[in-house]
Structure formats: structure tokens, C-alpha cells
Amino acid sequence: MTTIAPEKVEVGKSLLGESVPRKEDRRLTQGQGVFVDDIKRHGMGYLHFVRSPYAHAHITSIDVSKAEEIKGVYGTLTGEEVASLTDPFFQIASEPGGRIKDFSLAVGKVRFVGEPIVAVVAETRELARDASELVEVEYEPLDALVDARHALETDAPVLHDDAGGNLMWEGVYEWGDLDQAFAEADQVIKIDELHFHRFNSTPLECGGALVEYNRGTGQWTIHTNNQFPGFAAIMMGPAMRCGLDKLRFVTQDIGGGFGNKITSHPQLVTCCLLSRKLNRPIQWTEWRTDFHMSMSHGNERWFRDTEVAVKDDGTLLGFRTKALDDAGAWLRYEPLGGVIWAQVTPGMYRWRHIRVDFTQVATNKAPVSPNRGYSRMQHLWFTERVIDIVARELGLDPVDVRKRNYIRTEDMPYETPNGCIYDSGDYARMLDIALDLIGWDSMGEKRRDAESRGKRLGVGIGSTLDSGTNNFGQSRMINPELQFSGNNEVATVKLDIFGEIVVTLGTTPQGQGHETTASQVVAEILNCSLDDVHVRAGHDSYWNSHAGFSGTYASQFAVTGLSAVKGATEMLREEIKKLASVIFGGVPVEALELAEGGVRIKDNPEAFLPFMACGAIINANNAGLPEDLGVTLNCRYVYRPPFEVPDIERKFGNLTLTYAAQIHVAVVEVDPETGYYDIVDYAAVDDCGKRINPQIVEGQVMGATAQAIGAVMHETFEYDEDGNLLTPNFYDYHVPHALDMPPLHTGAIESPSPFTPLGTKGMGEGGGAGIHAVCAAIQDATGKIVTDSHNPYHRVWELMR
Amino acid sequence: MNVAVTVNGTVYERDVEARKLLIHFLRDDIDLTGSHIGCDTGNCGACSVILDGTLVKSCMVLAVQANGSKVETVEGLADGEQLTALQQAFTDHHALQCGYCTPGMLMSATSLLRSNPSPSDEEIRKALQGNICRCTGYWNIFEAVKSVAR
Ligand code: FES
Ligand code: FES
């Protein structure tokens, strides 16, 4: 493993930019984390779901009586009960998808294999599972729709009669002047069909919750690993006909999320209803097979009839394509994927004329939800495929085509054709570093060496963006009725009675080290040691440190979370000075500074007030303080990024605040006899602006790389023609293990964002760079155009036939 | 059925169903929740523990099979506040993110280093191939283990 880090400019000793060890690790390396399944309550019942064995069927009858008769079974819940106790979930979609009626359990009909129909609660996990087998469900099977490309045909089975067909959402995005671009073009490159496959990040911990209902207050406490409680709350409250104050979300440690734990609100509603019905805490932990069958697949997408307008020298003018997106059976976060991709409309390139006809349909497969790189990854894979296909058709070097067309550092901040503002970056330099890391100069030799061993060597580039900090106003492009815009995050920082600095975050980290990086920011501002800063682990909506968009998703903590921490800590610093100014008998605040765990008068080492004294005075010894002091030492700050509501008509505006970049280069060796290939070398270069903790950033880059390698080589949620999932567990769904990892070189540059308080950019998703790079490398090695994002060995073999 | 299992030096006697998995016994019956569950097919290794000196996936062992045996779990690694060199190395090398796989990884690596204190890179990878990590890409885990190999 090689690492190239940017040069450091030393300006005094700063904690920002130091790879300090993580605060979280002490508990996690000792098995003392608290994950959701670790939480237990007296008398709790274990929930198990009865799931559909059919992809598409009418439910003609349900009989739970045999299950309920068993000793130790506490009770059940059916779809019919859900339909009377709750309202359908609010739909983000406008017409026609907006008309579908989605409940937490199937009502009247099942629409994918694994869909929950009945919930059974019993004294033990095993008993709940056994009893669920005694639930009798009669079905009338219907034809299943598995291939989204047939969804809009007149004889296709229809999932949702309410929607009048399988079309869920469609929209046309067009910017620039396509006619002019194609008229100016020397060549028009046509690509019939590109396919981005279905997979997800499969966090090692599956979904789960422990839900308690308090009869006295009518409130539910939901211990869960849902990673976006703000979203779950706005889905659940209206459906359950209760105010959001009745839903308390608590998380501590979460075993990976990657977006896949955003849409567990249906299961949480079921747990809530049962805890009230049975008057006992409900414990639900999903089994791996359940997770694979029913939660959060990534969006499968086709790009059809693509046309690219180019000059002979490789200058890209524009493209048009028809994107067809498979949402699965329900719209649980969709059709937001129908606009999220537009954050990175031109990818990293300067083409100005772009048209995408976006269509999203329902199929009899598990519902999709955000998955690391959500919706942008699909689009960025497409743009990278286009670049390599164009280069091949024009006989040009993919490196040259990229460099010719990359948005240049002198163009930054750069306004894209659809109004997004790329804040900073130097893509060409990143590519040079990445190429250096894999020894680009000696590639000819390596090719010959591979050939001498009967192998074919290929090099591929993946250039991607990790757009972060959403402007939720973009949701109005898919439904003008929606009243969302902007973004926000909250932190509180207080000085407690013995001088403890206590920080609460609105976020729900799943391994991103928020306790550590937040401490770095606080300690830097208060000029104290990291050990003095105590960041509460996890999220609790009782803490008053959250806002509507709180959570951990979509590459934003380094911007939203840390800016909130910075704001709150600066407020606290000013309050401490204000208090000290009074205590020191009216010394002006400008004459004060924070240092060594207290506040002091500059140039007077005698006059020192430790934080402990400040905390004690305000909290417990405050008689005689001036009435108008206005100091609580308990500061709450809401960070709100500078956004405007986008222009819905033109589909134009800045959709995210920051645009981190990643450039990956993969080197593969393909065996032409069998299609087997190895990644023999790999480089990942990252630019996420100012890095608060480079080691944590590098960890995110590595994780995203591993997931991308898994996706391109092995991982796929594939269904047979009847709608059975062929990869419902880790046996069939191969995720990379220790022996699968190629050699890795990492590098980084820092182009601070001019738009964020700390110069940081959100990062972590990685934009699927590894998928793009490996696809390109296979194309280079085989000389055949790669049209699919999933390339197991047999597909490579077929490619070469 | 009555079982007596010694876990991290303490004997636990419980009445368990014959079909209860060792991982559920550890997590639910004696409340040692450090060992985790990540799959239902024996593929992920999040549940790895050392049973009478041998590394096992505790979801592949019945609690009754562990009757009379000695089990070591992640909770037993540190000596009070003193982390083992391997635990410390995981922190130093940023070998964990969410930490869900970490207990299993630590047990697998501990078992490796006991039987082979100077493993090669290849031997480290082989020893960890039964443990899935979805966050780190493994590279930092290899570095951590390597750093404590003699
Ligand atoms: S839970 Fe034991 S191997 Fe996955
Ligand atoms: S650190 Fe999350 S699974 Fe390994």
C-alpha cells in the first residue's frame, strides 16, 4: 500500500488536518459498542415477518389463528389491521407514482418475493420464526414483471392499479442547444444500450429496532439503526396519525449503512403498532436473507439510444440519452433518484448540451433506496463509459480525451449547464497522480510482459464526483407540490458544572468517526485537549440537537455536521469570554483568550479562569451575576447552507454545495481463454477539500473502492423470470473478502471549498469510481466495448467470443 | 437442556433449547453482545470466537455442543483497561470503521497470531478470508495485523 498525501502547510499547530486516533475505537475494539440488537428489555417480544413467496399475487385469505394458539406467541399483525390503523405513506412522487398506496405490510396483494405480509411476535426468536410458518396465506398468483424494459408494454402485468400502469415518474431534462451541438459535431457516436446493474452495499449489520410504547404519554421510543431518522419521522408520523413528538428515535452504534438503512420506516411502523397492540417492547432484527430480499436495493438503470456529439479531436459537445430506471415494487425514497443524478449532469467534463429523458417504472422486485453513490454513480458510470467508447471509436487515447475535456482548475468555481456550481478542484492533476501511482510510464513494458504470459493487460480510468450537502429543493423538480428546500444540521456544545465540554450531534454515524472529527473542531476552537471533549455517541431525538434533515447520508457531515459544531463552539467560546470579562472585573473580551482548559487575560498568566470554574459559576453559583449577562454556556447552532430554490421550469440551480472528486485507475490482466481476470494494480486519488482527519478520509476512499470492486466483479441482485432473487445471502451474493483485494495506492490533493466554513467537502460515497475504472480496463484489455456495469468472468469471456 | 460453558474464565450454567446457536447463547442468554451476527449462512465471521483453542464461527455451533468447553470472546481480550497489542494496532491503523466486524476480525487474527506469530502477508489474508468487512476494504486490517506480527 502506498500513500501520497498533499504537502502540508504548517501554520502553528492545528488539530484540523491531523490523523488523531478515533474516539470510537476503544469501545468498538472491546466489543462494548451498543448496536441495536444488543438492546434488551424485560418482557420484550421477538418479531418475525411472514414473507411473500410470490413476486406478484393477490392475497385471497390470511389465517393467523394456528400461530396465535401456540404458547409463547404474543400476537400478530396483518396488512388489513395496518390499513385500518394507519394511512398510506406519503408519496414523494407526483402523478402517476404519487397515487400508489403503500402500507407497512402488504394489503390485498404482494408485489415482490420477500414482501412482509404478517408480523408474528413471540417469546423467542426461534418461536417467532416457527409460528410464522403456521400462518396460512392463500394466494392467486399473477404474472410477474421482472425486466423493466417491458414495463410499459401494453400487455405487461401492472403492479399498481392506482397508478394506472407501471410508469412511476418521467421527466425531460434538456440544457444547452442540442441541435446546434449535433450540427457542429464532426461525428455522432451512437450507443444502443448501457446497463447499470442492481446491487447494494450490504452493511454487515442488517436492519433492526427495539420499540417501546409508553401508554401514559402515547409516545414510542424507537431504538433503531435507521440512518436518517428525520426522514423516517416525516414518513411515519402522518401514516401513524401522530405528531413527531410522539416518535423518539435513538441510535448509538450502527454497523454500516451506506444509504441502505434509510428506508426502514415500514418495518418501524409495524414494530410501533405491535408494541401498542401487545403492550410490550418489540424487538426486530432482520436476518441476512430478509435484508437481501426486501431492503434497499440500488437503482438498476438502462441508458438507451445514446448519441454523443464530438469533434474529430475528441472535444465533447454534448449528448442525449434515455434513462430507464427500475424502482422495484414501491417508491420508498423514489423517485428522488430521478433528479439526484442531475447533481453531476456533465460529470467532470465541459460539454454544454445535454438531454436526458428520464423514466422510472415499477417492477416485481425489492424496492430500491439510496445506495452509496446514490443515483449519481449510475450517471457517472454512464458518462465514463461514453468517454471510453468515444475514445475507442475515434482512435484516441482515453487519457487525452479526458484531459482535453475535463473542467479545468482555472474554470472553478464552474457553473454546469444545469446550474450546479462545482466549487473547486484540479481533475487533470489528480489523473496525473493516479497514473503515476500505477507506473503509467512503464505500461508498455507491462503489457508486453502480460502478453508473454498469455494474458492481456488493460488500464482503465474512473473519474467521478462525490456531490455532497443536498439542496432538497431539487425534489421539486420531480414534484412541484413538495415544500422542501435547502438543508440543515444541528449541534449543541455546552460547558457542564465540572467543566466538561459536552457535544451532541444530530447525525447518525455508521463508522465515519463523527465523535473524533467533531472533537477535533471543538478542541481547536476552545484551545483545549481532545480528551476534554465528550461527544455523545449516536443520536437521540430527545436531545434537541437535530433538525429536519438530520442524519448521516449523502456525503455531508464534513460540511453540515462540522459547520454546526463549529458554529456552536464559537458561540460557547464567546460566552466563556463574556463571563470571564465580568469575573475579571470588566476586562474587555478582546483582551481574553482561551488556552489550557480555561480562559485567561492575554499577557497576564495570573488571571486564569478554568472551564470548571466557568461551568460551576453559571450552573450552580450564579447569584449576583448581571441580569443581562445572556450567558448559558449551552449553545445550539443550526448550520444552514447557502442555497436558493432551484428553477423548477428550467430544472436549473445548484443542487449540492460541494463537489469532491475521485480519480481511480485500475490495471487488469485478463486470461483470454477463460475470461478470468485479476486487478493487478490500483490507484485512488481523492480531493475532498480540507481534510479534518486524513486517515478517516482515506478509510472512506478504501471502503468505497472495495465496494466498487465487489460490484463490478461479483455482486448482483439477480432475479429469475418468476421474480425469485437468485442471490439472497452471502453465499450466493459474493462480497469481496481478504483474498480478493488488489494492491492499492492512494493519493490526495486538497482543493478547499470556498463555500464551506471549514473549506471541507462531504465525501465517502466515492461515486462508484472503481466500477468505472474496472469496466474501462476490461474494455482496454479485450478491445471490446463494455456495456454492463457488472462483469463477472463469464461475461468477459462472452465479450471476447 | 442444561449446559455449563466457561466464557472468558467465568462459568455460565443455563437451561437452553437444543437448537439454540452458540452465538445466540452468548448474546441473548449471557448478554455478551460483543460477538455479532452478520449472516445466516456461515459466511461473514462476525460471530467468530475461540472454542477450546480453535477458531469457530459461533453461528455454526450449537450451544449444547459447547457444554463443558472454554470459549473466548472479544470481551475477554483486554486485560482490564489494557488493550492487547492487536486491539491497539486496530486503532493505530484505522482498521475499523463501523466496528461491527471488528470483534470477529480480532478473534480470527488473535487465533492466527497464537499459532503463527510471524505470518506472511499471504498467511494474514488467508486467515482473515472468512471474515467479511464491508467498510474498510481490509487493507488497513492487514496493516494492523502485520504490525504486531513478530
Ligand atoms: S453470523 Fe456467523 S458467519 Fe455470519
Ligand atoms: S468496520 Fe464495518 S464491517 Fe468492518
JSON list of N, CA and C and ligand atoms in Angstrom, two decimals, chain A residues 204 730, chain B residues 23 36-48 57-60 130, ligand 1:
[
{"chain": "A", "resi": 204, "resn": "LEU", "atom": "N", "xyz": [-22.81, -4.91, 7.08]},
{"chain": "A", "resi": 204, "resn": "LEU", "atom": "CA", "xyz": [-22.68, -6.20, 7.77]},
{"chain": "A", "resi": 204, "resn": "LEU", "atom": "C", "xyz": [-23.78, -6.40, 8.82]},
{"chain": "A", "resi": 730, "resn": "PHE", "atom": "N", "xyz": [-25.09, -14.24, 1.68]},
{"chain": "A", "resi": 730, "resn": "PHE", "atom": "CA", "xyz": [-23.68, -14.02, 1.39]},
{"chain": "A", "resi": 730, "resn": "PHE", "atom": "C", "xyz": [-23.01, -15.24, 0.76]},
{"chain": "B", "resi": 23, "resn": "ILE", "atom": "N", "xyz": [-23.91, -18.54, 19.23]},
{"chain": "B", "resi": 23, "resn": "ILE", "atom": "CA", "xyz": [-23.90, -17.06, 19.15]},
{"chain": "B", "resi": 23, "resn": "ILE", "atom": "C", "xyz": [-25.10, -16.48, 19.90]},
{"chain": "B", "resi": 36, "resn": "HIS", "atom": "N", "xyz": [-20.94, -10.64, 17.07]},
{"chain": "B", "resi": 36, "resn": "HIS", "atom": "CA", "xyz": [-22.08, -10.16, 16.28]},
{"chain": "B", "resi": 36, "resn": "HIS", "atom": "C", "xyz": [-22.59, -11.21, 15.30]},
{"chain": "B", "resi": 37, "resn": "ILE", "atom": "N", "xyz": [-23.70, -10.87, 14.67]},
{"chain": "B", "resi": 37, "resn": "ILE", "atom": "CA", "xyz": [-24.28, -11.74, 13.64]},
{"chain": "B", "resi": 37, "resn": "ILE", "atom": "C", "xyz": [-24.40, -10.92, 12.36]},
{"chain": "B", "resi": 38, "resn": "GLY", "atom": "N", "xyz": [-23.81, -11.44, 11.29]},
{"chain": "B", "resi": 38, "resn": "GLY", "atom": "CA", "xyz": [-23.89, -10.67, 10.04]},
{"chain": "B", "resi": 38, "resn": "GLY", "atom": "C", "xyz": [-24.50, -11.46, 8.90]},
{"chain": "B", "resi": 39, "resn": "CYS", "atom": "N", "xyz": [-24.79, -12.74, 9.15]},
{"chain": "B", "resi": 39, "resn": "CYS", "atom": "CA", "xyz": [-25.34, -13.53, 8.04]},
{"chain": "B", "resi": 39, "resn": "CYS", "atom": "C", "xyz": [-26.10, -14.71, 8.61]},
{"chain": "B", "resi": 40, "resn": "ASP", "atom": "N", "xyz": [-26.69, -15.50, 7.71]},
{"chain": "B", "resi": 40, "resn": "ASP", "atom": "CA", "xyz": [-27.32, -16.73, 8.18]},
{"chain": "B", "resi": 40, "resn": "ASP", "atom": "C", "xyz": [-26.80, -17.93, 7.41]},
{"chain": "B", "resi": 41, "resn": "THR", "atom": "N", "xyz": [-25.59, -17.79, 6.87]},
{"chain": "B", "resi": 41, "resn": "THR", "atom": "CA", "xyz": [-25.02, -18.89, 6.08]},
{"chain": "B", "resi": 41, "resn": "THR", "atom": "C", "xyz": [-23.59, -19.23, 6.48]},
{"chain": "B", "resi": 42, "resn": "GLY", "atom": "N", "xyz": [-23.11, -18.68, 7.58]},
{"chain": "B", "resi": 42, "resn": "GLY", "atom": "CA", "xyz": [-21.75, -19.00, 7.99]},
{"chain": "B", "resi": 42, "resn": "GLY", "atom": "C", "xyz": [-20.67, -18.36, 7.15]},
{"chain": "B", "resi": 43, "resn": "ASN", "atom": "N", "xyz": [-21.00, -17.28, 6.44]},
{"chain": "B", "resi": 43, "resn": "ASN", "atom": "CA", "xyz": [-20.03, -16.66, 5.54]},
{"chain": "B", "resi": 43, "resn": "ASN", "atom": "C", "xyz": [-19.27, -15.48, 6.12]},
{"chain": "B", "resi": 44, "resn": "CYS", "atom": "N", "xyz": [-19.81, -14.81, 7.15]},
{"chain": "B", "resi": 44, "resn": "CYS", "atom": "CA", "xyz": [-19.29, -13.47, 7.44]},
{"chain": "B", "resi": 44, "resn": "CYS", "atom": "C", "xyz": [-18.28, -13.41, 8.57]},
{"chain": "B", "resi": 45, "resn": "GLY", "atom": "N", "xyz": [-18.32, -14.34, 9.49]},
{"chain": "B", "resi": 45, "resn": "GLY", "atom": "CA", "xyz": [-17.30, -14.36, 10.56]},
{"chain": "B", "resi": 45, "resn": "GLY", "atom": "C", "xyz": [-17.49, -13.33, 11.65]},
{"chain": "B", "resi": 46, "resn": "ALA", "atom": "N", "xyz": [-18.57, -12.56, 11.62]},
{"chain": "B", "resi": 46, "resn": "ALA", "atom": "CA", "xyz": [-18.78, -11.55, 12.68]},
{"chain": "B", "resi": 46, "resn": "ALA", "atom": "C", "xyz": [-18.95, -12.22, 14.04]},
{"chain": "B", "resi": 47, "resn": "CYS", "atom": "N", "xyz": [-19.29, -13.49, 14.02]},
{"chain": "B", "resi": 47, "resn": "CYS", "atom": "CA", "xyz": [-19.58, -14.23, 15.25]},
{"chain": "B", "resi": 47, "resn": "CYS", "atom": "C", "xyz": [-18.38, -15.05, 15.73]},
{"chain": "B", "resi": 48, "resn": "SER", "atom": "N", "xyz": [-17.19, -14.86, 15.12]},
{"chain": "B", "resi": 48, "resn": "SER", "atom": "CA", "xyz": [-16.03, -15.71, 15.42]},
{"chain": "B", "resi": 48, "resn": "SER", "atom": "C", "xyz": [-15.63, -15.65, 16.89]},
{"chain": "B", "resi": 57, "resn": "LYS", "atom": "N", "xyz": [-16.89, -20.28, 14.01]},
{"chain": "B", "resi": 57, "resn": "LYS", "atom": "CA", "xyz": [-17.97, -19.33, 13.80]},
{"chain": "B", "resi": 57, "resn": "LYS", "atom": "C", "xyz": [-19.10, -19.78, 14.72]},
{"chain": "B", "resi": 58, "resn": "SER", "atom": "N", "xyz": [-19.43, -18.95, 15.69]},
{"chain": "B", "resi": 58, "resn": "SER", "atom": "CA", "xyz": [-20.33, -19.43, 16.73]},
{"chain": "B", "resi": 58, "resn": "SER", "atom": "C", "xyz": [-21.78, -19.53, 16.26]},
{"chain": "B", "resi": 59, "resn": "CYS", "atom": "N", "xyz": [-22.05, -19.13, 15.02]},
{"chain": "B", "resi": 59, "resn": "CYS", "atom": "CA", "xyz": [-23.39, -19.37, 14.46]},
{"chain": "B", "resi": 59, "resn": "CYS", "atom": "C", "xyz": [-23.46, -20.75, 13.83]},
{"chain": "B", "resi": 60, "resn": "MET", "atom": "N", "xyz": [-22.32, -21.42, 13.78]},
{"chain": "B", "resi": 60, "resn": "MET", "atom": "CA", "xyz": [-22.27, -22.75, 13.17]},
{"chain": "B", "resi": 60, "resn": "MET", "atom": "C", "xyz": [-22.10, -23.83, 14.24]},
{"chain": "B", "resi": 130, "resn": "GLY", "atom": "N", "xyz": [-12.29, -15.59, 6.04]},
{"chain": "B", "resi": 130, "resn": "GLY", "atom": "CA", "xyz": [-13.64, -15.96, 6.49]},
{"chain": "B", "resi": 130, "resn": "GLY", "atom": "C", "xyz": [-14.35, -14.84, 7.22]},
{"chain": "C", "resi": 1, "resn": "FES", "atom": "S1", "xyz": [-23.00, -14.78, 11.69]},
{"chain": "C", "resi": 1, "resn": "FES", "atom": "FE1", "xyz": [-21.65, -16.43, 11.87]},
{"chain": "C", "resi": 1, "resn": "FES", "atom": "S2", "xyz": [-20.62, -16.43, 9.98]},
{"chain": "C", "resi": 1, "resn": "FES", "atom": "FE2", "xyz": [-22.04, -14.81, 9.76]}
]
